[in-house]
């Protein structure tokens, strides 16, 4: 093996370390065999009831379950995860495994790998446990094995290009390709993609229209190709692309579990397309008849004689025969959806599913590629002839649970590796989101000052006259206020209640001024309060404990509760790809040791600092964070644009 491929062998070993750590964390949730403890950790729902049973795609049963108590308690269940149905009076053997399908706060659908529910579902109290899912690890390992052993084929060539053993090949750039809705750098990215034979990269810093550019690149590619594969490690990003492509009139087949329950996404899912097919009523009729036979068979429970047993068998045989016919018809409908689709959109793991096994694509687009582990990217690449990456390696990195695997390089992505091939990438250089003062710190620290603010946003403020609203950036320094952080002994997460109270006080002052300005501008017009209603606000903190504290305070505040629908409070990850008119960042850390924990992750902080359109307010303790070179530079920058304020100005 050539020395350059040692990295790929090492990745297999790191993946095993990561899998073991993930499994250890999972086991920890189940370590105390106590249902209440598991429920608090969000890995168990108990008790539940089965509200509906039906035959789903394939011949298997889907059940809808609902929590009967502990409504709206946070949990870790999400679409695509594997879960297990259990009864409180059975052994570990009496469980049923399935895949979580549709999810509400207290309801979920479980697709089971059985064609009949066992007797114990009628006994005792039922619950559902989240299981450890090895599928993604297995698929990543299979993909790595394929890449390592690839020889004299397309995959071997792509591997050699990405590992800089062979140069990427491009046709002559066709400058006549110009999409009217795109700016110069966006057009250049589309031209580069059309010319690329092997790989191309859209490097999209915050607010530069990466998704818009990617959608147009897909549109242009479809002029010469019948079908393309579009992947992203984030279900939300797959959904966003599905929505935008659908609006362009492109036929999209969305595989897997959508995160957004929007109309455009749902109508593009396989389930919805099958349900809309002209032959679906026949399929439904088959299933209904089979269902009736299953029910008749199910009446023969517990103790019964030879004749009843035979009768039960006959019912089952008839049901299975009808289901076989249903399966043939269903396969026909599904194949038709795959044939019709111009874009197949899914996460990388879903691209290896049974329905996709024999498919090969001319072009693969990977969005948010800088958030995907390298082995994850190889899953869809192994069934593609060329690859287009889109992302930004200065925003959210992939999640790695094992400290050891992270330190040994699992966090380094294929996107970062390919960014070293300068000829392959185009950086989008005009941002349409934020005021220049909000942009410039990140521009200097991450983007070598190559970003420029479009004239439409460059100087946009909430108000030009009002003292609280006429600045785009404020850093409010709590140094010397004695606002000390507090660690929750249970979750080990950190909060800073006094800093949170200051944030809420400042937010109320800002909203009061926005309302006054709106009223003054409108001069008695009854629509005057509309501008306050339209203001969107995001509150970001790196710590879940602080997020929960802030949410509780807002819900308990008579003034702020009116703005509840306009305020989102989340950790950094929750705001990836999003923007708000006003963003507050609560830094939380304040201690004598000057420890800053999560704040060391400057890529995450870059995401937080670039979500605001018109006003960014950062609240923190300069004595704690100022030791770190990144935050020292931020404090200096805030000072240079007149954004530095002391918390004492707001304490009275």
XYZ file of C-alpha atoms in Angstrom:
652
model
C 0.000 0.000 0.000
C 1.245 3.492 -0.827
C 2.235 5.526 2.260
C -0.470 8.162 1.558
C -3.165 5.596 2.269
C -1.960 5.070 5.838
C -4.404 7.808 6.794
C -7.296 5.657 5.516
C -6.106 2.632 7.520
C -5.727 4.872 10.560
C -9.283 6.154 10.059
C -10.625 2.604 10.416
C -8.842 2.273 13.760
C -10.072 5.715 14.926
C -13.611 4.827 13.897
C -13.450 1.755 16.145
C -12.271 3.933 19.075
C -15.137 6.354 18.388
C -17.695 3.536 18.177
C -16.487 2.079 21.479
C -16.734 5.482 23.189
C -20.212 6.056 21.746
C -21.297 2.626 23.011
C -19.760 3.299 26.454
C -21.750 6.557 26.700
C -24.894 4.735 25.631
C -24.333 2.019 28.255
C -23.825 4.701 30.906
C -27.409 5.869 30.328
C -28.576 2.323 31.073
C -26.032 1.623 33.823
C -28.503 2.090 36.683
C -31.302 -0.241 35.715
C -33.901 2.273 36.764
C -36.663 3.321 34.399
C -36.965 6.773 35.997
C -33.242 7.393 35.599
C -33.375 6.346 31.931
C -36.450 8.482 31.362
C -34.682 11.536 32.806
C -31.784 10.868 30.414
C -34.284 10.890 27.537
C -33.490 7.327 26.401
C -36.739 5.705 27.607
C -40.443 6.489 27.268
C -42.507 4.715 29.930
C -45.382 4.072 30.195
C -46.733 4.238 26.636
C -49.800 2.983 24.804
C -50.086 1.684 21.244
C -52.647 3.929 19.530
C -52.515 2.434 16.027
C -51.166 -0.602 14.166
C -50.840 -0.804 10.398
C -48.796 -2.469 7.664
C -46.185 -0.007 6.448
C -43.800 0.044 3.470
C -42.605 -3.515 2.921
C -44.620 -6.200 4.676
C -43.830 -5.087 8.177
C -45.983 -3.601 10.881
C -45.770 0.026 11.994
C -47.127 1.019 15.391
C -47.934 4.477 16.709
C -47.134 4.918 20.379
C -47.881 7.745 22.769
C -46.577 8.740 26.182
C -49.298 8.585 28.814
C -47.346 10.629 31.396
C -44.295 12.953 31.504
C -45.566 14.884 28.507
C -43.065 17.184 26.792
C -40.141 15.881 28.851
C -36.994 16.302 26.708
C -35.734 13.120 25.041
C -33.140 11.824 22.568
C -35.479 9.990 20.161
C -35.327 11.195 16.555
C -36.181 9.931 13.081
C -33.998 7.067 11.848
C -32.830 5.944 15.312
C -33.338 2.360 16.448
C -35.619 1.699 19.407
C -36.982 -1.287 21.291
C -40.535 -1.908 22.533
C -40.699 -3.708 25.889
C -43.230 -4.766 28.532
C -42.607 -4.400 32.261
C -43.354 -8.093 32.836
C -41.096 -9.692 30.231
C -37.437 -10.600 30.171
C -34.918 -8.891 27.851
C -35.888 -11.476 25.201
C -39.438 -10.122 25.080
C -38.564 -6.989 23.127
C -39.285 -5.779 19.608
C -36.778 -3.659 17.715
C -37.675 -1.110 15.077
C -36.862 2.232 13.494
C -38.302 5.520 14.702
C -40.258 7.012 11.828
C -42.441 10.031 12.595
C -42.099 12.071 15.721
C -44.175 14.537 17.706
C -43.306 15.744 21.222
C -45.155 12.773 22.777
C -45.870 10.481 19.825
C -43.728 8.372 17.557
C -44.131 5.733 14.899
C -42.016 2.604 15.136
C -41.465 0.496 11.997
C -41.002 -3.062 13.282
C -39.307 -6.009 11.577
C -42.232 -8.367 12.302
C -45.518 -9.061 10.561
C -47.510 -9.619 13.745
C -47.392 -8.205 17.282
C -46.592 -10.792 19.991
C -49.024 -11.618 22.804
C -47.085 -9.723 25.464
C -48.053 -6.411 23.821
C -51.448 -6.945 25.481
C -49.942 -7.546 28.937
C -48.520 -5.175 31.498
C -47.233 -1.675 30.896
C -45.310 -0.988 27.694
C -42.270 1.199 27.235
C -39.760 2.057 24.545
C -35.947 2.223 24.853
C -33.519 3.942 22.528
C -31.002 1.367 21.264
C -27.385 1.756 20.280
C -27.333 1.916 16.493
C -24.249 0.488 14.843
C -25.457 0.949 11.263
C -23.543 4.158 10.567
C -20.280 2.707 11.965
C -20.662 -0.464 9.886
C -21.393 1.503 6.707
C -18.433 3.854 7.285
C -16.110 0.889 7.827
C -17.379 -0.855 4.664
C -16.835 2.371 2.696
C -13.276 2.772 4.008
C -12.480 -0.832 3.119
C -13.769 -0.188 -0.428
C -11.653 2.959 -0.778
C -8.492 1.310 0.540
C -8.802 -1.717 -1.757
C -9.978 0.267 -4.841
C -7.677 -0.295 -7.812
C -7.852 0.834 -11.474
C -11.416 2.089 -11.140
C -13.242 5.392 -10.685
C -13.161 5.220 -6.884
C -9.391 4.644 -6.919
C -9.006 7.690 -9.171
C -11.143 9.922 -6.920
C -9.207 8.732 -3.868
C -5.910 9.609 -5.573
C -7.190 13.060 -6.549
C -8.408 13.807 -3.015
C -5.156 12.531 -1.525
C -3.179 14.759 -3.962
C -1.543 11.845 -5.787
C -3.188 12.845 -9.060
C -4.269 16.349 -10.117
C -7.968 17.071 -10.621
C -9.021 17.567 -14.243
C -11.198 20.451 -15.474
C -12.672 21.269 -18.860
C -12.157 24.822 -20.089
C -14.352 27.126 -17.953
C -17.435 28.144 -19.928
C -17.894 31.790 -18.986
C -21.114 32.025 -20.976
C -22.816 30.027 -18.208
C -24.269 32.803 -16.104
C -27.296 32.475 -13.856
C -28.946 35.890 -13.609
C -29.784 35.442 -9.911
C -26.159 34.831 -8.919
C -23.320 37.255 -8.218
C -19.845 36.976 -9.719
C -18.305 34.562 -7.179
C -21.462 32.418 -7.138
C -21.421 32.206 -10.947
C -17.711 31.322 -10.857
C -18.514 28.450 -8.444
C -21.222 27.090 -10.787
C -18.856 27.375 -13.786
C -16.144 25.521 -11.845
C -18.608 22.717 -10.989
C -19.698 22.318 -14.628
C -16.051 22.145 -15.739
C -14.953 19.688 -13.012
C -14.253 16.087 -14.014
C -13.341 14.865 -10.507
C -13.994 17.295 -7.655
C -15.126 20.882 -7.106
C -15.732 22.869 -3.917
C -18.063 25.722 -3.009
C -16.508 27.414 0.032
C -19.429 29.330 1.536
C -18.738 31.586 4.543
C -21.758 32.787 6.582
C -24.480 34.583 4.631
C -22.851 34.198 1.207
C -25.678 32.188 -0.401
C -24.049 28.746 -0.390
C -27.391 26.888 -0.576
C -28.661 29.179 -3.368
C -25.462 28.560 -5.347
C -25.615 24.814 -4.746
C -29.236 24.658 -5.959
C -28.297 26.485 -9.187
C -25.270 24.198 -9.671
C -27.581 21.165 -9.333
C -30.003 22.748 -11.821
C -27.223 23.318 -14.374
C -25.885 19.767 -13.889
C -29.338 18.334 -14.613
C -29.237 19.843 -18.111
C -26.678 17.167 -19.016
C -27.422 14.406 -16.457
C -30.688 12.574 -15.807
C -30.236 12.183 -12.050
C -27.882 13.351 -9.279
C -27.339 12.345 -5.649
C -27.487 15.080 -2.975
C -26.289 14.289 0.572
C -25.626 16.091 3.832
C -24.766 14.782 7.314
C -27.536 17.052 8.637
C -31.170 16.058 8.057
C -32.129 19.743 8.309
C -29.729 20.648 5.476
C -31.121 17.811 3.290
C -34.623 19.167 3.958
C -33.661 22.747 3.105
C -32.179 21.631 -0.230
C -35.262 19.479 -0.898
C -37.518 22.523 -0.340
C -35.435 24.830 -2.537
C -35.036 22.308 -5.370
C -38.765 21.552 -5.265
C -39.499 25.277 -5.651
C -37.263 25.304 -8.735
C -39.558 22.700 -10.300
C -37.053 19.855 -9.859
C -38.370 16.356 -9.010
C -36.801 15.380 -5.695
C -37.045 12.054 -3.883
C -36.281 12.632 -0.193
C -35.161 9.377 1.455
C -34.819 8.836 5.189
C -36.395 10.760 8.033
C -37.099 14.454 7.498
C -36.310 16.782 10.394
C -38.531 19.606 9.137
C -42.201 18.805 8.776
C -42.812 21.332 6.003
C -45.213 20.638 3.127
C -42.461 20.729 0.471
C -40.341 18.186 2.330
C -43.169 15.793 3.140
C -44.586 15.692 -0.396
C -41.128 14.699 -1.672
C -40.701 11.733 0.703
C -40.999 8.198 -0.612
C -44.022 7.493 1.618
C -45.907 10.522 0.261
C -45.042 9.741 -3.381
C -46.165 6.127 -2.966
C -49.417 7.331 -1.334
C -50.041 9.751 -4.245
C -49.559 7.039 -6.914
C -52.594 5.979 -8.969
C -52.124 2.324 -7.955
C -51.926 3.130 -4.240
C -55.642 2.381 -3.687
C -54.998 -1.194 -4.938
C -51.993 -1.459 -2.636
C -54.097 -0.198 0.271
C -56.839 -2.673 -0.533
C -54.319 -5.579 -0.519
C -52.984 -4.440 2.831
C -56.418 -3.976 4.348
C -57.413 -7.532 3.348
C -54.110 -8.908 4.700
C -54.666 -6.929 7.883
C -58.107 -8.522 8.325
C -56.593 -12.014 7.941
C -53.916 -11.144 10.516
C -56.603 -9.927 12.919
C -58.627 -13.138 12.449
C -55.488 -15.181 13.069
C -54.735 -13.027 16.102
C -58.022 -13.996 17.742
C -56.578 -17.478 18.310
C -54.521 -16.645 21.383
C -53.005 -18.685 24.184
C -54.448 -22.202 24.540
C -56.225 -23.718 21.593
C -56.494 -27.118 19.934
C -55.217 -28.620 16.683
C -58.079 -27.318 14.512
C -57.742 -23.755 15.772
C -54.001 -23.957 15.238
C -54.521 -25.057 11.627
C -57.128 -22.325 11.100
C -54.696 -19.767 12.433
C -52.001 -21.048 10.045
C -54.409 -20.797 7.086
C -55.217 -17.197 7.932
C -51.506 -16.391 8.198
C -50.746 -18.105 4.864
C -53.514 -16.185 3.116
C -52.350 -12.910 4.662
C -48.754 -13.537 3.538
C -49.838 -14.454 -0.002
C -51.788 -11.184 -0.292
C -48.841 -9.282 1.204
C -46.558 -10.832 -1.401
C -48.799 -9.418 -4.163
C -48.795 -6.094 -2.339
C -44.978 -6.178 -2.203
C -44.702 -6.757 -5.977
C -47.001 -3.790 -6.631
C -45.176 -1.664 -4.067
C -41.776 -2.434 -5.625
C -43.161 -1.350 -8.990
C -44.407 1.966 -7.521
C -41.117 2.561 -5.654
C -38.967 1.810 -8.725
C -41.063 4.276 -10.691
C -40.334 6.997 -8.087
C -36.589 6.311 -8.327
C -36.711 6.430 -12.130
C -38.649 9.708 -12.181
C -36.503 11.530 -9.609
C -34.000 14.071 -10.927
C -32.498 14.408 -7.440
C -32.233 11.755 -4.752
C -31.682 13.548 -1.426
C -30.626 11.826 1.806
C -27.979 11.568 4.505
C -24.783 9.632 3.595
C -25.786 6.546 5.627
C -29.179 6.323 3.885
C -27.358 6.381 0.513
C -26.167 2.835 1.357
C -29.668 1.509 2.131
C -31.191 -1.527 0.416
C -33.066 0.569 -2.158
C -29.850 2.353 -3.196
C -27.464 -0.618 -3.247
C -27.140 -1.038 -7.022
C -27.283 2.658 -7.967
C -24.349 4.583 -9.430
C -24.378 8.360 -9.939
C -22.473 10.613 -12.324
C -22.425 13.478 -9.807
C -22.686 13.615 -6.027
C -23.251 16.899 -4.160
C -22.343 16.920 -0.444
C -23.658 19.934 1.482
C -22.318 20.908 4.943
C -19.352 18.699 4.011
C -17.164 20.360 6.651
C -19.476 18.853 9.308
C -19.113 15.293 7.989
C -16.507 12.805 9.187
C -14.263 11.658 6.334
C -15.473 8.003 6.510
C -19.071 9.322 6.305
C -18.306 11.102 3.006
C -16.813 7.970 1.434
C -20.181 6.131 1.717
C -21.870 8.098 -1.117
C -18.577 8.847 -2.935
C -18.108 5.103 -3.454
C -21.153 5.128 -5.780
C -20.312 8.333 -7.692
C -18.111 9.417 -10.610
C -17.426 12.959 -9.442
C -17.998 14.948 -6.238
C -19.024 18.515 -5.448
C -18.426 19.609 -1.853
C -20.130 22.635 -0.281
C -19.420 23.966 3.178
C -17.154 26.067 5.361
C -14.350 24.527 7.419
C -14.385 27.577 9.706
C -17.887 26.799 10.975
C -19.231 23.785 12.911
C -16.856 20.795 12.892
C -18.111 17.189 12.957
C -19.125 15.806 16.348
C -16.536 13.399 17.773
C -17.365 11.772 21.103
C -13.972 10.209 21.817
C -11.277 12.638 22.973
C -8.598 10.157 21.875
C -10.047 9.719 18.357
C -10.356 13.490 18.057
C -6.739 14.112 19.071
C -5.518 11.437 16.645
C -7.237 13.181 13.740
C -10.786 11.840 13.302
C -12.016 15.440 13.299
C -10.074 16.329 10.143
C -12.566 16.200 7.290
C -12.302 15.305 3.631
C -13.545 18.839 2.918
C -10.496 20.317 4.711
C -8.190 17.919 2.871
C -9.659 18.904 -0.498
C -9.514 22.631 0.333
C -5.709 22.266 0.053
C -6.233 21.595 -3.678
C -6.563 25.291 -4.488
C -7.578 24.830 -8.107
C -10.712 22.915 -7.017
C -12.427 25.549 -4.872
C -14.222 28.858 -5.285
C -14.937 31.011 -2.236
C -18.199 32.943 -2.221
C -17.079 36.428 -1.191
C -20.206 38.582 -0.827
C -22.383 38.178 2.242
C -26.009 39.321 2.342
C -26.738 38.817 6.043
C -24.982 41.168 8.392
C -23.812 44.663 9.110
C -20.128 45.251 8.341
C -19.198 45.633 12.045
C -20.677 42.198 12.816
C -18.852 40.624 9.852
C -15.398 42.143 10.173
C -14.015 40.267 13.180
C -14.710 36.840 11.602
C -13.581 38.190 8.237
C -10.180 39.046 9.684
C -9.787 35.901 11.851
C -11.040 33.261 9.388
C -11.445 34.596 5.855
C -8.260 36.660 5.315
C -10.418 39.785 4.820
C -11.755 38.365 1.532
C -15.408 38.772 2.523
C -17.345 41.895 1.692
C -20.749 43.009 2.919
C -23.295 43.642 0.182
C -24.538 47.218 -0.024
C -28.027 46.049 1.043
C -26.761 45.001 4.513
C -23.461 46.840 4.955
C -24.823 49.625 7.177
C -28.264 48.310 8.185
C -29.099 49.076 11.819
C -32.215 48.675 13.964
C -32.332 52.472 14.206
C -29.810 55.204 13.420
C -30.834 57.694 16.134
C -31.476 55.641 19.274
C -28.416 55.052 21.486
C -29.289 51.405 22.209
C -30.108 50.596 18.581
C -27.581 52.594 16.544
C -24.705 50.145 17.013
C -24.455 46.775 15.281
C -22.132 45.243 17.893
C -21.999 45.485 21.696
C -19.694 43.619 24.052
C -20.983 43.943 27.620
C -18.199 43.161 30.083
C -19.207 41.611 33.422
C -15.645 41.644 34.836
C -15.668 42.722 38.476
C -19.430 42.173 38.896
C -19.014 38.892 40.760
C -21.241 37.020 38.287
C -19.771 33.595 38.954
C -20.563 30.479 36.942
C -22.370 27.566 38.651
C -21.923 23.879 37.754
C -24.966 21.596 37.836
C -23.679 18.475 39.673
C -26.119 16.210 37.763
C -25.502 17.294 34.160
C -22.050 18.879 34.776
C -23.230 21.705 32.507
C -22.614 25.317 33.521
C -24.912 28.296 34.032
C -24.426 31.912 35.034
C -27.776 33.154 36.401
C -26.697 36.774 36.995
C -25.287 37.060 33.470
C -28.601 35.636 32.194
C -30.544 38.252 34.209
C -28.411 41.020 32.695
C -29.067 39.660 29.197
C -32.824 39.636 29.826
C -32.720 43.175 31.211
C -30.822 44.422 28.154
C -33.153 42.575 25.751
C -36.207 44.200 27.372
C -34.593 47.632 27.029
C -33.840 46.974 23.331
C -37.384 45.735 22.619
C -38.873 48.782 24.385
C -36.763 51.098 22.195
C -37.659 49.166 19.020
C -41.357 49.567 19.881
C -40.927 53.322 20.562
C -39.059 53.816 17.254
C -41.748 51.894 15.382
C -44.481 54.043 16.906
C -42.614 57.298 16.217
C -41.906 56.346 12.603
C -45.487 55.362 11.964
C -46.860 58.625 13.471
C -50.024 57.126 14.802
C -50.504 54.552 12.034
C -52.236 51.479 13.529
C -49.697 49.251 11.744
C -46.859 50.802 13.747
C -46.344 47.834 16.040
C -45.785 45.523 13.074
C -42.035 46.186 13.032
C -41.724 44.990 16.640
C -43.718 41.911 15.716
C -41.388 41.173 12.832
C -38.143 41.439 14.805
C -36.526 38.000 15.159
C -34.312 37.334 18.167
C -31.843 34.551 18.843
C -30.185 33.862 22.192
C -27.148 31.604 22.024
C -25.127 30.009 24.778
C -22.532 27.230 24.486
C -23.980 25.640 27.662
C -27.287 23.723 27.805
C -27.730 24.646 31.469
C -27.660 28.358 30.584
C -30.025 27.777 27.636
C -32.548 26.083 29.950
C -32.202 28.805 32.582
C -32.744 31.561 30.003
C -35.781 29.812 28.531
C -37.355 29.445 31.963
C -36.740 33.145 32.746
C -38.268 34.307 29.446
C -41.381 32.148 29.922
C -41.810 33.569 33.438
C -41.443 37.202 32.321
C -44.691 39.097 31.661
C -43.079 41.458 29.146
C -41.055 38.892 27.200
C -43.761 36.232 27.020
C -45.477 38.478 24.425
C -42.438 37.969 22.155
C -42.243 34.201 22.767
C -42.851 33.282 19.089
C -40.062 35.665 17.988
C -37.387 34.455 20.422
C -35.329 31.283 19.951
C -32.939 30.156 22.711
C -30.478 27.434 21.672
C -26.899 26.214 21.800
C -24.651 27.132 18.862
C -25.496 23.970 16.900
C -29.184 24.872 16.933
C -28.463 28.046 14.948
C -26.267 26.520 12.234
C -27.392 27.904 8.870
C -29.848 30.309 10.525
C -30.002 34.076 11.045
C -31.881 36.549 13.271
C -32.262 40.349 13.360
C -30.843 40.442 16.884
C -28.514 37.860 18.425
C -27.414 37.694 22.062
C -24.512 35.461 23.081
C -24.149 34.532 26.739
C -20.534 33.377 27.239
C -21.262 32.020 30.784
C -17.651 31.382 31.875
C -16.507 33.435 34.862
C -13.986 31.918 37.255
C -10.688 32.731 38.967
C -8.870 29.930 37.116
C -9.751 31.563 33.755
C -10.965 28.255 32.404
C -13.117 28.632 29.297
C -13.989 25.010 28.324
C -16.260 24.919 25.237
C -15.269 28.472 24.312
C -11.922 27.064 23.139
C -13.758 25.832 20.048
C -13.349 28.996 17.978
C -15.095 27.486 14.929
C -18.257 27.144 16.996
C -17.845 30.702 18.197
C -17.499 31.845 14.580
C -20.963 30.377 13.940
C -22.401 32.212 16.952
C -20.795 35.536 15.979
C -22.168 35.449 12.418
C -25.907 34.777 12.953
C -27.006 38.404 13.569
C -28.254 40.681 10.790
C -28.599 44.068 12.528
C -27.426 43.723 16.109
C -25.082 41.384 17.971
C -24.780 41.631 21.763
C -22.076 39.513 23.419
C -22.087 39.308 27.226
C -19.080 37.876 29.056
C -16.335 38.284 31.615
C -13.214 39.760 29.973
C -11.067 38.706 32.967
C -11.915 35.030 32.281
C -12.000 34.926 28.475
C -9.394 37.623 27.708
C -6.464 35.268 28.347
C -7.265 33.305 25.178
C -5.708 34.971 22.081
C -8.945 34.658 20.046
C -11.040 36.445 22.675
C -8.310 38.984 23.402
C -8.466 39.912 19.710
C -12.259 40.062 19.912
C -12.100 42.422 22.918
C -9.608 44.621 21.025
C -11.882 44.594 17.974
C -14.935 45.548 20.084
C -12.929 48.451 21.545
C -11.839 49.581 18.051
C -15.428 49.884 16.757
C -16.769 51.522 19.925
C -18.649 48.389 20.952
C -17.128 47.895 24.419
C -19.489 48.549 27.344
C -19.329 47.703 31.022
C -22.112 45.764 32.701
C -22.170 48.516 35.347
C -23.854 50.805 32.780
C -26.925 48.544 32.902
C -27.022 47.741 36.624
C -29.266 50.150 38.461
